[in-house]
Coordinates of C-alpha atoms in Angstrom, one line a residue:
Chain A
M1 CA -6.0 28.3 8.9
A2 CA -3.7 31.3 9.0
W3 CA -0.6 28.8 9.4
L4 CA -1.8 26.5 6.0
L5 CA -0.6 29.9 4.2
V6 CA 2.6 30.7 5.5
G7 CA 2.7 27.0 4.7
T8 CA 2.5 27.4 1.0
A9 CA 4.2 30.5 1.5
A10 CA 7.2 28.3 2.2
A11 CA 9.9 31.1 1.4
A12 CA 11.6 30.7 5.2
P13 CA 13.6 27.8 6.6
P14 CA 10.7 24.9 7.6
Q15 CA 10.7 25.2 11.1
R16 CA 8.2 21.3 11.4
I17 CA 9.0 18.8 9.3
V18 CA 8.1 15.6 9.2
S19 CA 9.7 13.1 7.5
L20 CA 8.6 9.7 5.7
V21 CA 11.9 8.2 4.4
P22 CA 14.3 6.8 6.8
G23 CA 17.2 8.0 4.4
L24 CA 15.8 11.8 4.0
T25 CA 15.2 11.4 8.2
E26 CA 18.5 10.8 9.1
S27 CA 20.1 13.4 6.2
L28 CA 18.0 15.9 8.0
C29 CA 19.7 15.5 11.5
V30 CA 23.0 15.8 9.3
L31 CA 22.1 19.2 8.7
A32 CA 21.3 19.1 12.2
A33 CA 17.9 19.6 11.2
C34 CA 17.5 16.6 13.7
A35 CA 15.1 19.1 16.0
R36 CA 12.9 20.3 13.7
L37 CA 11.9 17.3 13.0
V38 CA 8.4 16.8 14.8
G39 CA 7.4 13.0 13.1
T40 CA 8.7 10.2 11.1
D41 CA 7.3 6.8 9.7
R42 CA 8.1 3.5 11.2
Y43 CA 11.7 2.6 9.5
S44 CA 13.2 5.7 10.7
N45 CA 15.3 5.1 13.5
W46 CA 19.1 6.9 13.3
P47 CA 19.9 8.9 15.3
P48 CA 18.4 7.7 18.4
E49 CA 16.7 11.1 19.0
V50 CA 14.4 11.1 16.0
Q51 CA 13.2 7.1 17.9
A52 CA 11.2 8.9 20.3
L53 CA 9.5 11.0 17.4
P54 CA 6.1 10.3 16.8
K55 CA 5.6 7.3 14.3
L56 CA 2.4 8.5 11.0
G57 CA 3.0 5.1 9.9
G58 CA 4.9 4.2 7.1
L59 CA 4.9 6.0 3.3
D60 CA 2.3 3.9 1.8
D61 CA 0.0 3.7 4.9
A62 CA 0.9 7.5 6.7
Q63 CA -1.3 8.7 8.8
V64 CA -3.1 11.6 7.7
E65 CA -4.5 13.1 10.3
R66 CA -2.1 12.5 12.9
I67 CA 0.1 14.3 10.4
A68 CA -1.9 17.4 9.9
A69 CA -2.5 17.4 13.7
L70 CA 1.4 18.0 14.1
K71 CA 0.9 21.0 11.8
P72 CA 3.8 20.5 9.6
D73 CA 4.9 23.3 7.5
L74 CA 7.4 20.4 5.2
V75 CA 6.7 16.9 4.8
L76 CA 9.5 14.5 3.4
A77 CA 8.1 11.6 0.8
A78 CA 8.8 9.0 -2.1
P79 CA 7.0 9.5 -5.2
S80 CA 3.8 7.1 -6.0
A81 CA 2.3 7.2 -2.2
R82 CA -1.1 7.9 -2.0
A83 CA -0.8 10.1 0.9
V84 CA 1.6 13.0 -1.2
E85 CA -1.6 13.7 -3.3
R86 CA -3.9 13.8 0.0
L87 CA -1.5 16.2 2.2
Q88 CA -1.3 17.7 -0.7
A89 CA -4.7 18.5 -1.4
L90 CA -5.3 19.5 2.8
G91 CA -2.7 22.1 1.7
L92 CA 0.3 20.9 3.0
T93 CA 4.0 21.1 1.4
V94 CA 4.7 17.9 0.1
I95 CA 8.4 17.3 -1.4
V96 CA 9.2 13.6 -3.4
L97 CA 12.9 13.0 -3.4
H98 CA 14.2 9.7 -5.2
T99 CA 16.7 7.9 -2.6
R100 CA 18.2 5.6 -5.4
S101 CA 21.6 6.5 -6.0
H102 CA 24.9 8.0 -4.7
E103 CA 23.5 10.8 -7.3
D104 CA 20.0 11.1 -5.3
V105 CA 21.5 11.0 -1.9
Q106 CA 23.6 13.7 -3.2
H107 CA 21.6 15.7 -4.8
N108 CA 18.9 15.4 -1.7
L109 CA 21.3 16.6 1.0
R110 CA 21.4 19.8 -1.4
R111 CA 18.1 20.6 -1.6
L112 CA 17.5 19.7 1.3
G113 CA 20.3 22.0 3.0
D114 CA 19.6 24.8 0.3
L115 CA 15.8 24.6 2.1
L116 CA 17.4 25.1 5.6
G117 CA 18.5 27.8 4.2
D118 CA 22.6 25.9 5.1
A119 CA 23.8 24.9 1.4
G120 CA 27.6 24.7 3.0
R121 CA 26.4 22.0 5.6
A122 CA 25.5 20.2 2.8
Q123 CA 28.3 20.8 0.9
A124 CA 30.5 19.9 4.0
A125 CA 27.7 16.8 4.4
W126 CA 28.7 15.2 1.3
A127 CA 32.6 16.1 1.1
A128 CA 32.8 13.8 4.2
I129 CA 30.5 10.7 2.6
E130 CA 33.2 11.1 0.2
R131 CA 35.8 11.2 1.7
Q132 CA 34.6 8.2 4.5
M133 CA 34.6 6.4 1.2
A134 CA 37.8 7.3 -0.4
E135 CA 39.6 6.0 2.8
A136 CA 37.0 3.0 2.5
A137 CA 38.8 2.0 -1.0
A138 CA 41.6 2.9 0.0
R139 CA 41.6 0.9 2.6
V140 CA 40.8 -2.5 0.7
P141 CA 43.5 -4.6 0.5
P142 CA 45.3 -5.4 -3.1
A143 CA 45.0 -8.5 -2.6
Q144 CA 41.1 -7.9 -2.5
R145 CA 40.5 -5.5 -5.6
G146 CA 38.6 -6.6 -8.6
R147 CA 38.1 -9.6 -6.6
S148 CA 33.8 -11.0 -7.4
V149 CA 31.5 -10.3 -5.3
Y150 CA 27.3 -11.0 -4.1
F151 CA 25.0 -8.9 -2.0
E152 CA 22.0 -9.9 -0.5
V153 CA 19.6 -8.0 0.1
E154 CA 17.1 -10.9 0.6
S155 CA 17.4 -14.8 0.7
T156 CA 15.2 -15.6 -1.9
P157 CA 18.0 -14.4 -3.4
Y158 CA 17.8 -10.5 -3.9
A159 CA 21.1 -9.0 -4.9
A160 CA 22.3 -5.6 -4.6
G161 CA 22.6 -5.2 -8.4
P162 CA 25.3 -2.9 -9.5
Q163 CA 22.9 0.7 -10.6
S164 CA 22.1 -0.2 -6.8
F165 CA 24.0 2.5 -4.2
I166 CA 25.3 -0.7 -2.5
G167 CA 26.3 -1.5 -6.0
Q168 CA 27.7 1.9 -6.5
T169 CA 29.6 1.6 -3.0
L170 CA 31.2 -1.6 -4.3
Q171 CA 32.2 -0.4 -7.2
R172 CA 34.3 2.4 -5.3
L173 CA 35.9 -0.3 -3.0
S174 CA 36.9 -2.1 -6.5
L175 CA 34.9 -5.2 -5.9
H176 CA 33.0 -6.8 -9.1
N177 CA 29.8 -7.8 -8.8
I178 CA 28.4 -10.6 -10.0
V179 CA 25.1 -9.3 -11.1
P180 CA 24.8 -7.6 -14.9
A181 CA 23.7 -4.2 -15.2
V182 CA 20.6 -4.7 -17.2
L183 CA 19.4 -6.8 -14.6
G184 CA 18.0 -3.5 -12.8
P185 CA 19.4 -2.4 -9.4
F186 CA 17.9 -4.7 -6.9
P187 CA 16.9 -8.6 -9.1
K188 CA 15.4 -11.3 -7.9
L189 CA 17.9 -13.8 -8.7
S190 CA 17.5 -17.5 -9.3
P191 CA 20.0 -20.0 -6.7
E192 CA 22.0 -21.4 -9.8
F193 CA 22.9 -17.5 -10.9
V194 CA 24.6 -17.8 -8.5
V195 CA 25.8 -20.6 -7.4
R196 CA 27.2 -20.8 -11.7
A197 CA 28.5 -17.1 -11.1
Q198 CA 31.3 -18.2 -8.6
P199 CA 31.6 -15.3 -6.3
Q200 CA 34.9 -14.5 -4.7
I201 CA 33.3 -13.0 -1.6
V202 CA 29.8 -12.9 -0.2
I203 CA 28.3 -10.2 1.7
A204 CA 24.7 -10.8 3.9
E205 CA 23.1 -10.2 7.0
D206 CA 24.9 -12.7 9.3
R207 CA 20.8 -14.4 9.9
N208 CA 20.9 -15.2 6.2
L209 CA 24.4 -15.6 6.0
R210 CA 23.6 -19.1 8.8
D211 CA 22.2 -21.1 7.0
M212 CA 23.8 -20.3 2.9
A213 CA 25.5 -23.4 2.7
R214 CA 22.1 -25.3 3.2
R215 CA 21.1 -24.4 0.4
P216 CA 21.4 -26.9 -2.4
G217 CA 24.4 -26.3 -4.4
W218 CA 25.7 -23.6 -2.8
A219 CA 28.1 -25.1 -0.1
A220 CA 30.5 -25.7 -3.4
L221 CA 30.9 -21.8 -3.4
P222 CA 34.2 -20.8 -3.0
A223 CA 33.5 -17.8 -0.8
L224 CA 31.4 -20.3 1.2
Q225 CA 34.3 -22.7 1.4
S226 CA 37.3 -20.1 2.3
Q227 CA 35.0 -18.2 4.5
Q228 CA 35.3 -15.3 2.4
V229 CA 32.2 -13.9 3.4
C230 CA 30.6 -10.3 5.5
A231 CA 28.3 -11.4 7.5
F232 CA 26.1 -8.2 9.2
P233 CA 23.9 -8.3 13.0
S234 CA 20.9 -6.7 11.4
A235 CA 21.7 -3.2 13.3
S236 CA 25.4 -2.5 11.2
Y237 CA 23.8 -4.3 8.2
E238 CA 21.1 -1.7 8.4
V239 CA 23.7 0.9 7.4
L240 CA 24.8 -0.7 4.4
V241 CA 20.9 -0.9 3.4
R242 CA 19.6 2.9 3.8
P243 CA 20.5 5.1 1.1
G244 CA 21.6 8.4 3.3
P245 CA 24.1 10.0 5.0
R246 CA 26.1 6.9 6.4
M247 CA 26.4 5.8 3.0
G248 CA 30.3 6.6 3.6
E249 CA 29.8 4.6 7.0
A250 CA 28.5 1.7 5.3
A251 CA 31.7 1.8 3.0
L252 CA 34.5 1.7 6.2
Q253 CA 32.5 -0.8 6.7
L254 CA 32.8 -3.3 4.1
A255 CA 36.0 -2.3 4.1
D256 CA 36.7 -3.0 7.4
C257 CA 35.6 -6.8 6.7
L258 CA 37.3 -7.2 3.1
A259 CA 40.9 -6.0 4.9
G260 CA 39.3 -9.1 8.0
L261 CA 39.7 -11.7 4.7
G262 CA 42.6 -10.6 3.6
K263 CA 44.4 -12.4 6.9
E264 CA 42.8 -15.5 6.2
P265 CA 44.2 -18.4 3.5
R266 CA 42.5 -18.2 0.1
Chain B
M1 CA -41.1 -12.0 7.5
T2 CA -43.5 -9.0 7.0
P3 CA -43.4 -6.0 5.4
P4 CA -42.7 -3.8 8.6
R5 CA -39.7 -6.1 9.7
R6 CA -38.7 -4.9 6.3
G7 CA -39.2 -1.2 6.9
R8 CA -37.7 -1.6 10.7
L9 CA -34.5 -2.9 9.4
L10 CA -34.1 0.6 6.6
W11 CA -35.0 2.5 10.0
A12 CA -32.3 0.8 12.2
L13 CA -30.0 1.1 9.3
L14 CA -30.6 4.9 8.9
A15 CA -30.8 5.4 12.7
L16 CA -27.1 3.4 12.7
S17 CA -25.5 5.7 10.0
A18 CA -26.8 8.8 11.9
L19 CA -25.1 7.1 15.3
L20 CA -22.0 6.0 13.0
L21 CA -21.2 9.2 11.3
L22 CA -20.9 10.4 14.4
A23 CA -18.8 8.7 16.1
G24 CA -16.5 8.5 13.2
L25 CA -15.5 12.1 14.5
A26 CA -14.8 11.3 17.8
A27 CA -12.6 8.5 16.5
G28 CA -9.0 9.6 15.2
G29 CA -5.5 9.5 16.0
D30 CA -6.3 9.7 20.1
G31 CA -8.1 6.9 19.7
W32 CA -12.1 6.9 20.2
S33 CA -13.4 10.2 22.4
P34 CA -16.0 11.8 22.6
A35 CA -14.3 14.1 25.6
G36 CA -11.3 14.5 22.8
L37 CA -13.9 15.7 19.7
W38 CA -15.4 18.3 22.1
Q39 CA -12.0 19.7 23.3
L40 CA -11.1 19.4 19.6
L41 CA -14.2 21.8 19.1
Q42 CA -13.5 24.2 21.1
G43 CA -9.6 24.8 20.0
P44 CA -8.8 26.4 16.2
D45 CA -7.9 22.7 14.7
A46 CA -11.3 21.6 14.0
A47 CA -12.2 22.7 11.0
L48 CA -8.7 21.3 9.7
I49 CA -8.7 18.0 11.6
V50 CA -12.5 17.4 11.7
G51 CA -13.5 19.2 8.5
Q52 CA -11.2 17.8 6.3
I53 CA -9.9 14.7 7.3
R54 CA -12.8 12.8 9.9
A55 CA -16.0 13.9 8.5
P56 CA -14.6 13.0 5.2
R57 CA -13.3 10.0 5.9
T58 CA -15.9 9.3 8.1
L59 CA -19.0 10.2 5.7
G60 CA -16.7 8.1 2.7
A61 CA -16.3 5.2 4.4
W62 CA -19.9 5.2 4.8
L63 CA -20.7 5.7 1.3
A64 CA -17.9 3.8 0.1
G65 CA -19.5 0.3 2.4
G66 CA -22.6 1.3 0.5
L67 CA -21.2 1.2 -3.5
L68 CA -19.6 -2.5 -1.9
G69 CA -23.1 -3.5 0.0
L70 CA -24.6 -2.5 -3.8
A71 CA -22.2 -4.4 -5.9
G72 CA -22.7 -7.4 -3.6
A73 CA -26.4 -8.1 -3.6
L74 CA -26.0 -7.2 -7.2
A75 CA -23.4 -10.4 -7.9
Q76 CA -25.4 -12.2 -5.7
G77 CA -28.4 -11.6 -7.5
L78 CA -26.6 -11.3 -10.8
F79 CA -25.6 -15.2 -10.6
R80 CA -28.3 -16.3 -7.9
N81 CA -25.1 -17.6 -5.3
P82 CA -25.4 -16.3 -2.1
L83 CA -21.3 -17.0 -2.0
A84 CA -21.1 -14.2 -5.2
D85 CA -19.0 -11.7 -3.9
P86 CA -18.2 -8.2 -6.0
F87 CA -14.8 -8.7 -6.7
L88 CA -15.5 -12.0 -8.5
L89 CA -15.5 -10.4 -12.1
G90 CA -11.8 -9.4 -12.1
S91 CA -12.2 -6.5 -10.3
A92 CA -10.0 -6.5 -8.0
S93 CA -7.2 -8.1 -9.8
G94 CA -7.8 -5.9 -12.3
A95 CA -7.7 -2.6 -9.6
S96 CA -4.7 -4.3 -7.5
A97 CA -2.7 -5.3 -10.8
A98 CA -3.4 -1.7 -12.3
V99 CA -2.2 0.0 -8.3
V100 CA 1.2 -2.7 -8.7
A101 CA 2.1 -1.1 -12.7
V102 CA 1.8 2.4 -10.7
L103 CA 3.7 1.6 -7.9
A104 CA 6.8 -0.3 -9.4
A105 CA 6.6 2.7 -12.4
G106 CA 7.3 5.7 -9.5
A107 CA 9.6 3.5 -8.0
L108 CA 10.9 3.1 -11.2
G109 CA 10.8 6.7 -12.1
A110 CA 13.2 9.0 -14.1
Q111 CA 15.7 6.2 -13.9
G112 CA 15.0 5.9 -18.2
V113 CA 14.6 2.3 -17.8
M114 CA 11.9 2.8 -19.5
P115 CA 10.1 5.8 -20.5
V116 CA 6.8 4.3 -20.1
A117 CA 7.4 4.7 -16.3
G118 CA 7.6 8.2 -16.1
W119 CA 4.2 8.5 -17.5
L120 CA 3.0 5.9 -15.6
S121 CA 3.6 6.9 -12.3
R122 CA 1.8 10.0 -13.1
I123 CA -1.6 8.8 -13.3
G124 CA -1.9 8.4 -9.8
L125 CA -3.0 5.1 -7.8
V126 CA -7.3 6.2 -7.5
A127 CA -6.9 6.6 -11.2
A128 CA -5.3 3.8 -12.0
A129 CA -7.3 1.4 -9.4
F130 CA -10.7 2.4 -11.0
G131 CA -9.4 1.6 -14.8
G132 CA -7.6 -1.6 -13.8
A133 CA -10.8 -2.5 -12.1
L134 CA -13.4 -1.9 -15.5
G135 CA -10.6 -3.0 -17.2
G136 CA -10.4 -5.8 -15.3
V137 CA -14.5 -7.2 -15.7
L138 CA -13.9 -5.6 -19.6
L139 CA -11.5 -8.5 -20.4
T140 CA -13.8 -11.0 -18.5
L141 CA -16.3 -10.0 -20.7
L142 CA -14.4 -10.3 -23.3
L143 CA -13.6 -14.2 -23.0
A144 CA -16.8 -14.8 -21.6
R145 CA -18.2 -13.5 -24.9
G146 CA -20.3 -11.2 -23.2
A147 CA -22.8 -12.0 -20.3
Q148 CA -25.7 -14.7 -21.2
H149 CA -23.9 -17.2 -19.5
T150 CA -23.3 -17.1 -16.4
L151 CA -20.6 -20.3 -16.1
R152 CA -18.8 -19.1 -18.6
L153 CA -18.8 -15.5 -17.0
L154 CA -18.0 -16.9 -14.1
L155 CA -14.7 -19.0 -15.2
A156 CA -13.5 -15.9 -17.6
G157 CA -13.7 -13.7 -13.9
V158 CA -11.6 -16.6 -12.4
V159 CA -9.4 -17.0 -15.1
V160 CA -8.9 -13.3 -15.0
G161 CA -8.6 -13.0 -11.6
V162 CA -5.6 -15.5 -12.1
V163 CA -3.7 -14.2 -14.6
L164 CA -3.4 -10.8 -12.9
S165 CA -2.6 -12.0 -9.9
A166 CA 0.0 -13.8 -11.5
F167 CA 0.6 -9.8 -13.5
S168 CA 0.8 -7.9 -9.7
D169 CA 3.1 -11.2 -8.4
L170 CA 4.9 -10.7 -11.6
I171 CA 5.7 -7.0 -11.1
T172 CA 6.1 -6.6 -7.4
M173 CA 9.0 -9.5 -7.7
L174 CA 11.3 -7.2 -10.5
V175 CA 10.4 -4.3 -8.2
P176 CA 10.1 -5.0 -4.8
E177 CA 9.5 -1.6 -4.1
A178 CA 5.7 -2.2 -5.0
L179 CA 5.5 -4.6 -2.3
R180 CA 4.7 -2.6 0.4
G181 CA 2.2 -0.3 -1.3
R182 CA 0.5 -3.2 -3.1
Q183 CA 0.1 -4.8 1.2
V184 CA -2.2 -1.6 2.3
F185 CA -4.2 -1.4 -0.9
M186 CA -5.0 -5.3 -1.0
L187 CA -5.4 -4.5 3.4
G188 CA -8.2 -1.2 2.6
S189 CA -8.1 1.6 3.6
T190 CA -10.5 4.9 4.7
G191 CA -7.6 7.5 5.5
Y192 CA -6.9 8.9 2.1
L193 CA -10.3 9.9 1.4
G194 CA -11.7 13.4 1.3
W195 CA -14.2 16.3 0.5
D196 CA -13.5 15.4 -3.4
S197 CA -13.6 11.3 -2.8
C198 CA -16.6 11.8 -0.9
A199 CA -18.7 13.5 -4.1
L200 CA -17.4 11.0 -6.3
L201 CA -18.8 8.0 -4.5
A202 CA -21.7 10.2 -3.2
L203 CA -22.1 10.9 -7.4
G204 CA -21.2 6.8 -8.0
L205 CA -24.3 5.7 -5.0
A206 CA -26.8 8.5 -7.0
L207 CA -26.6 6.9 -10.5
T208 CA -25.9 3.5 -9.4
L209 CA -28.7 2.5 -6.9
P210 CA -31.5 4.2 -8.8
L211 CA -30.4 2.2 -11.8
A212 CA -30.2 -1.2 -9.5
Q213 CA -33.5 -0.3 -8.2
R214 CA -35.0 0.1 -11.8
L215 CA -33.5 -2.9 -13.1
S216 CA -34.6 -4.8 -9.8
R217 CA -37.1 -6.4 -11.8
V218 CA -34.4 -8.6 -14.0
L219 CA -33.1 -10.3 -10.7
D220 CA -36.8 -11.3 -9.7
A221 CA -37.3 -12.8 -12.4
L222 CA -33.8 -15.0 -12.9
V223 CA -34.6 -16.0 -9.6
L224 CA -36.9 -18.5 -11.4
G225 CA -34.4 -18.9 -13.5
E226 CA -33.0 -17.6 -17.3
D227 CA -36.1 -19.9 -19.5
S228 CA -38.5 -18.2 -17.1
A229 CA -37.0 -15.0 -17.3
R230 CA -37.2 -15.5 -21.0
S231 CA -40.7 -16.1 -21.3
L232 CA -41.3 -13.0 -19.3
G233 CA -40.1 -10.9 -22.3
L234 CA -37.5 -9.5 -20.3
A235 CA -34.1 -8.6 -23.4
L236 CA -31.5 -11.4 -21.0
P237 CA -28.7 -10.8 -22.9
Q238 CA -28.9 -6.5 -23.0
L239 CA -30.2 -6.6 -19.3
R240 CA -27.6 -8.8 -17.8
L241 CA -25.0 -6.7 -19.8
L242 CA -25.9 -3.5 -17.9
L243 CA -26.6 -5.3 -14.8
V244 CA -22.3 -6.4 -14.9
C245 CA -21.8 -2.8 -15.9
L246 CA -23.2 -1.3 -12.9
L247 CA -22.0 -4.3 -10.4
A248 CA -18.8 -2.9 -12.2
A249 CA -18.6 0.1 -11.7
A250 CA -20.5 0.2 -8.0
T251 CA -17.3 -2.2 -7.0
G252 CA -14.5 0.2 -9.2
L253 CA -15.1 3.1 -7.7
A254 CA -14.9 2.1 -4.0
V255 CA -11.7 0.1 -4.3
S256 CA -10.3 3.3 -6.5
Q257 CA -11.2 5.2 -3.2
A258 CA -11.1 2.7 -0.6
G259 CA -9.0 -0.7 -1.5
L260 CA -9.6 -4.2 -0.9
V261 CA -12.3 -3.7 1.5
A262 CA -12.6 -8.1 2.4
F263 CA -16.4 -8.8 2.9
V264 CA -18.5 -6.4 3.3
G265 CA -20.0 -7.1 -0.5
L266 CA -20.3 -10.7 0.7
A267 CA -21.8 -10.3 4.2
A268 CA -24.2 -7.3 3.6
P269 CA -26.7 -8.6 1.5
H270 CA -26.6 -12.5 3.5
L271 CA -27.6 -9.8 6.9
V272 CA -30.1 -8.6 5.0
R273 CA -31.7 -11.1 3.8
R274 CA -31.5 -13.2 7.1
I275 CA -33.2 -10.4 8.6
A276 CA -36.0 -9.2 6.2
P277 CA -36.2 -11.2 3.2
G278 CA -38.3 -10.0 0.5
A279 CA -37.7 -8.8 -3.3
H280 CA -34.5 -7.2 -4.5
G281 CA -35.7 -4.0 -4.9
Y282 CA -35.7 -3.9 -1.7
T283 CA -32.3 -6.3 -1.0
L284 CA -30.2 -3.9 -2.7
L285 CA -31.4 -0.7 -0.8
A286 CA -31.1 -2.1 2.0
S287 CA -28.1 -3.8 1.3
T288 CA -26.6 -0.5 0.1
G289 CA -27.8 0.5 3.8
A290 CA -25.9 -2.1 5.5
G291 CA -22.9 -2.4 3.5
A292 CA -21.9 1.4 4.6
V293 CA -22.9 0.8 8.4
L294 CA -20.6 -2.6 8.3
L295 CA -17.6 -0.6 7.0
L296 CA -18.2 2.5 9.2
A297 CA -18.3 0.9 11.7
A298 CA -15.4 -1.2 10.8
D299 CA -13.4 1.6 10.0
V300 CA -14.5 3.5 13.4
V301 CA -13.1 0.1 15.2
A302 CA -10.3 0.2 13.2
R303 CA -8.9 4.0 14.1
S304 CA -10.3 3.1 18.2
L305 CA -8.8 0.3 18.6
I306 CA -4.7 0.8 18.3
A307 CA -4.7 4.2 18.9
P308 CA -2.2 6.4 17.9
Q309 CA -1.3 3.7 15.6
E310 CA -4.4 2.8 13.0
L311 CA -5.5 -0.9 11.9
P312 CA -6.4 -1.5 8.3
V313 CA -9.8 -2.0 8.2
G314 CA -9.8 -5.0 5.6
V315 CA -8.2 -6.6 7.9
L316 CA -11.2 -5.9 10.8
T317 CA -14.1 -6.7 8.2
A318 CA -12.3 -10.1 6.9
L319 CA -11.9 -11.0 10.9
F320 CA -16.1 -9.4 11.3
G321 CA -17.3 -10.9 8.3
G322 CA -15.6 -14.5 7.9
I323 CA -17.3 -14.9 12.3
Y324 CA -20.4 -13.6 10.8
L325 CA -20.5 -16.3 8.3
L326 CA -18.8 -18.9 9.6
W327 CA -22.6 -18.5 12.8
L328 CA -24.4 -17.9 10.2
L329 CA -23.5 -21.3 8.7
S330 CA -23.1 -23.5 11.4
R331 CA -27.3 -21.7 12.7
Q332 CA -27.8 -22.9 9.8
R333 CA -26.8 -26.5 10.7
E334 CA -29.1 -26.7 13.6
A335 CA -31.9 -26.2 11.8

């Protein structure tokens, strides 16, 4: 039981970490602590080396016994999971972090950097994201700036609102979100709302975009008619919807698509 | 059926319980492996893995199953309906509505959107589920204006169930982050049961089972019809209200700790009546044992079947329970 005491003292940097949130897994690896990960949730898949680690369920159905058996000295989780209470009751150190906005990601990097005793690397990691964001913003052709955009998260349809980390990125790229901020980070929209908002650009996963024009009334969307769409295959789409250190990469992906749109006739 | 048969069933349930409680200690992250348990007990992790995780989880599943079995027998006796189950009076929908509200509040968190959200997210899922289950039943009782009329009570329960489920749907639609947590709760799980959960469940069972048995006379009288029961001099309105409260407490406690485990409460009393029918004093006790054995057996299988991953125990209980009830129906038709 001695390791329990060491775990709760938490003075030394953690050496055996379990992450139950994909974005936090990525943050750890960017901070060069990938080797300290001993297990992740089933959704963590980047960088590739974490795929070989034990998969310990999801945040809501985390496998307590397997996590405890790995003897982590730090478990990273998101709020409102019952697993958090149980793991803490077993004497494990659990840190609960939000991953909703750019500020959250920055805060998480700083927090993890402090824990790992490497604040400098955390600063550099955030600076790299900032640099990529700025580069992405510069890559957006002037003709595309200020155009209205609809970012589809789910085909039901759920959109990314301005408060979400995706919305924040779109704003950095000088795009105008058709969703007003009052609707919250990921609002479920009425299909009619999108048709009436007449977005000039549509961004979605390619499998959702394929059938989009077949939705009643959607064929009239100017973005679909003139092919002003960014369709991402699931692998690169995943980068877009993951709040973590690859947000800069996501911004670049979006900017490259926008630059490509400029070449086509409007 | 002769009394010895009833005694034999109780002994069999006791023996099965002992066997399964031992088996539960050997079912974990590496699947079902007695050899693995032996190795574990020799090693330094025994106190943590077996003592702090597997043992309370196993005992907790047994206790939660017992509460569900008891609640099922109470519900079927109270409503004189073999299809009644513990979730009938709005406890299931109440519990999941509260759980979804807390999950959503946690996802919204300190966004400052709603001051209520921060407060709600601190309640914790267990307390929310328990409060929600009791709240659902209370709402049903209010709508039915007490527990005097069976039909009104049942209808109110259905209405509360539908309305509260719609409420959960609405919240999950607005805050999709709550979806996964809700699903896990609806499927049931014993994975988070610790000794504190066991203490609560045991206390609940120790309070509800003797009380229910003292009231079994009322259930026996109800079999003859409400008029006959009244003619026996029973204060039916008050007694029925007490029974509903017992049902709600037992269900709420089990649900708050283990989620909405399906079919255990429905199948356990059926099983008992089929093997050894008797008066309610006996049925309540034996259903408690049968529920405990059913849930624990399903849990041991759920832990072992696809190890190192785990199946949600509710999926297995629904599958086994459904197949068993179908088999029962087909047998009855032949007879």
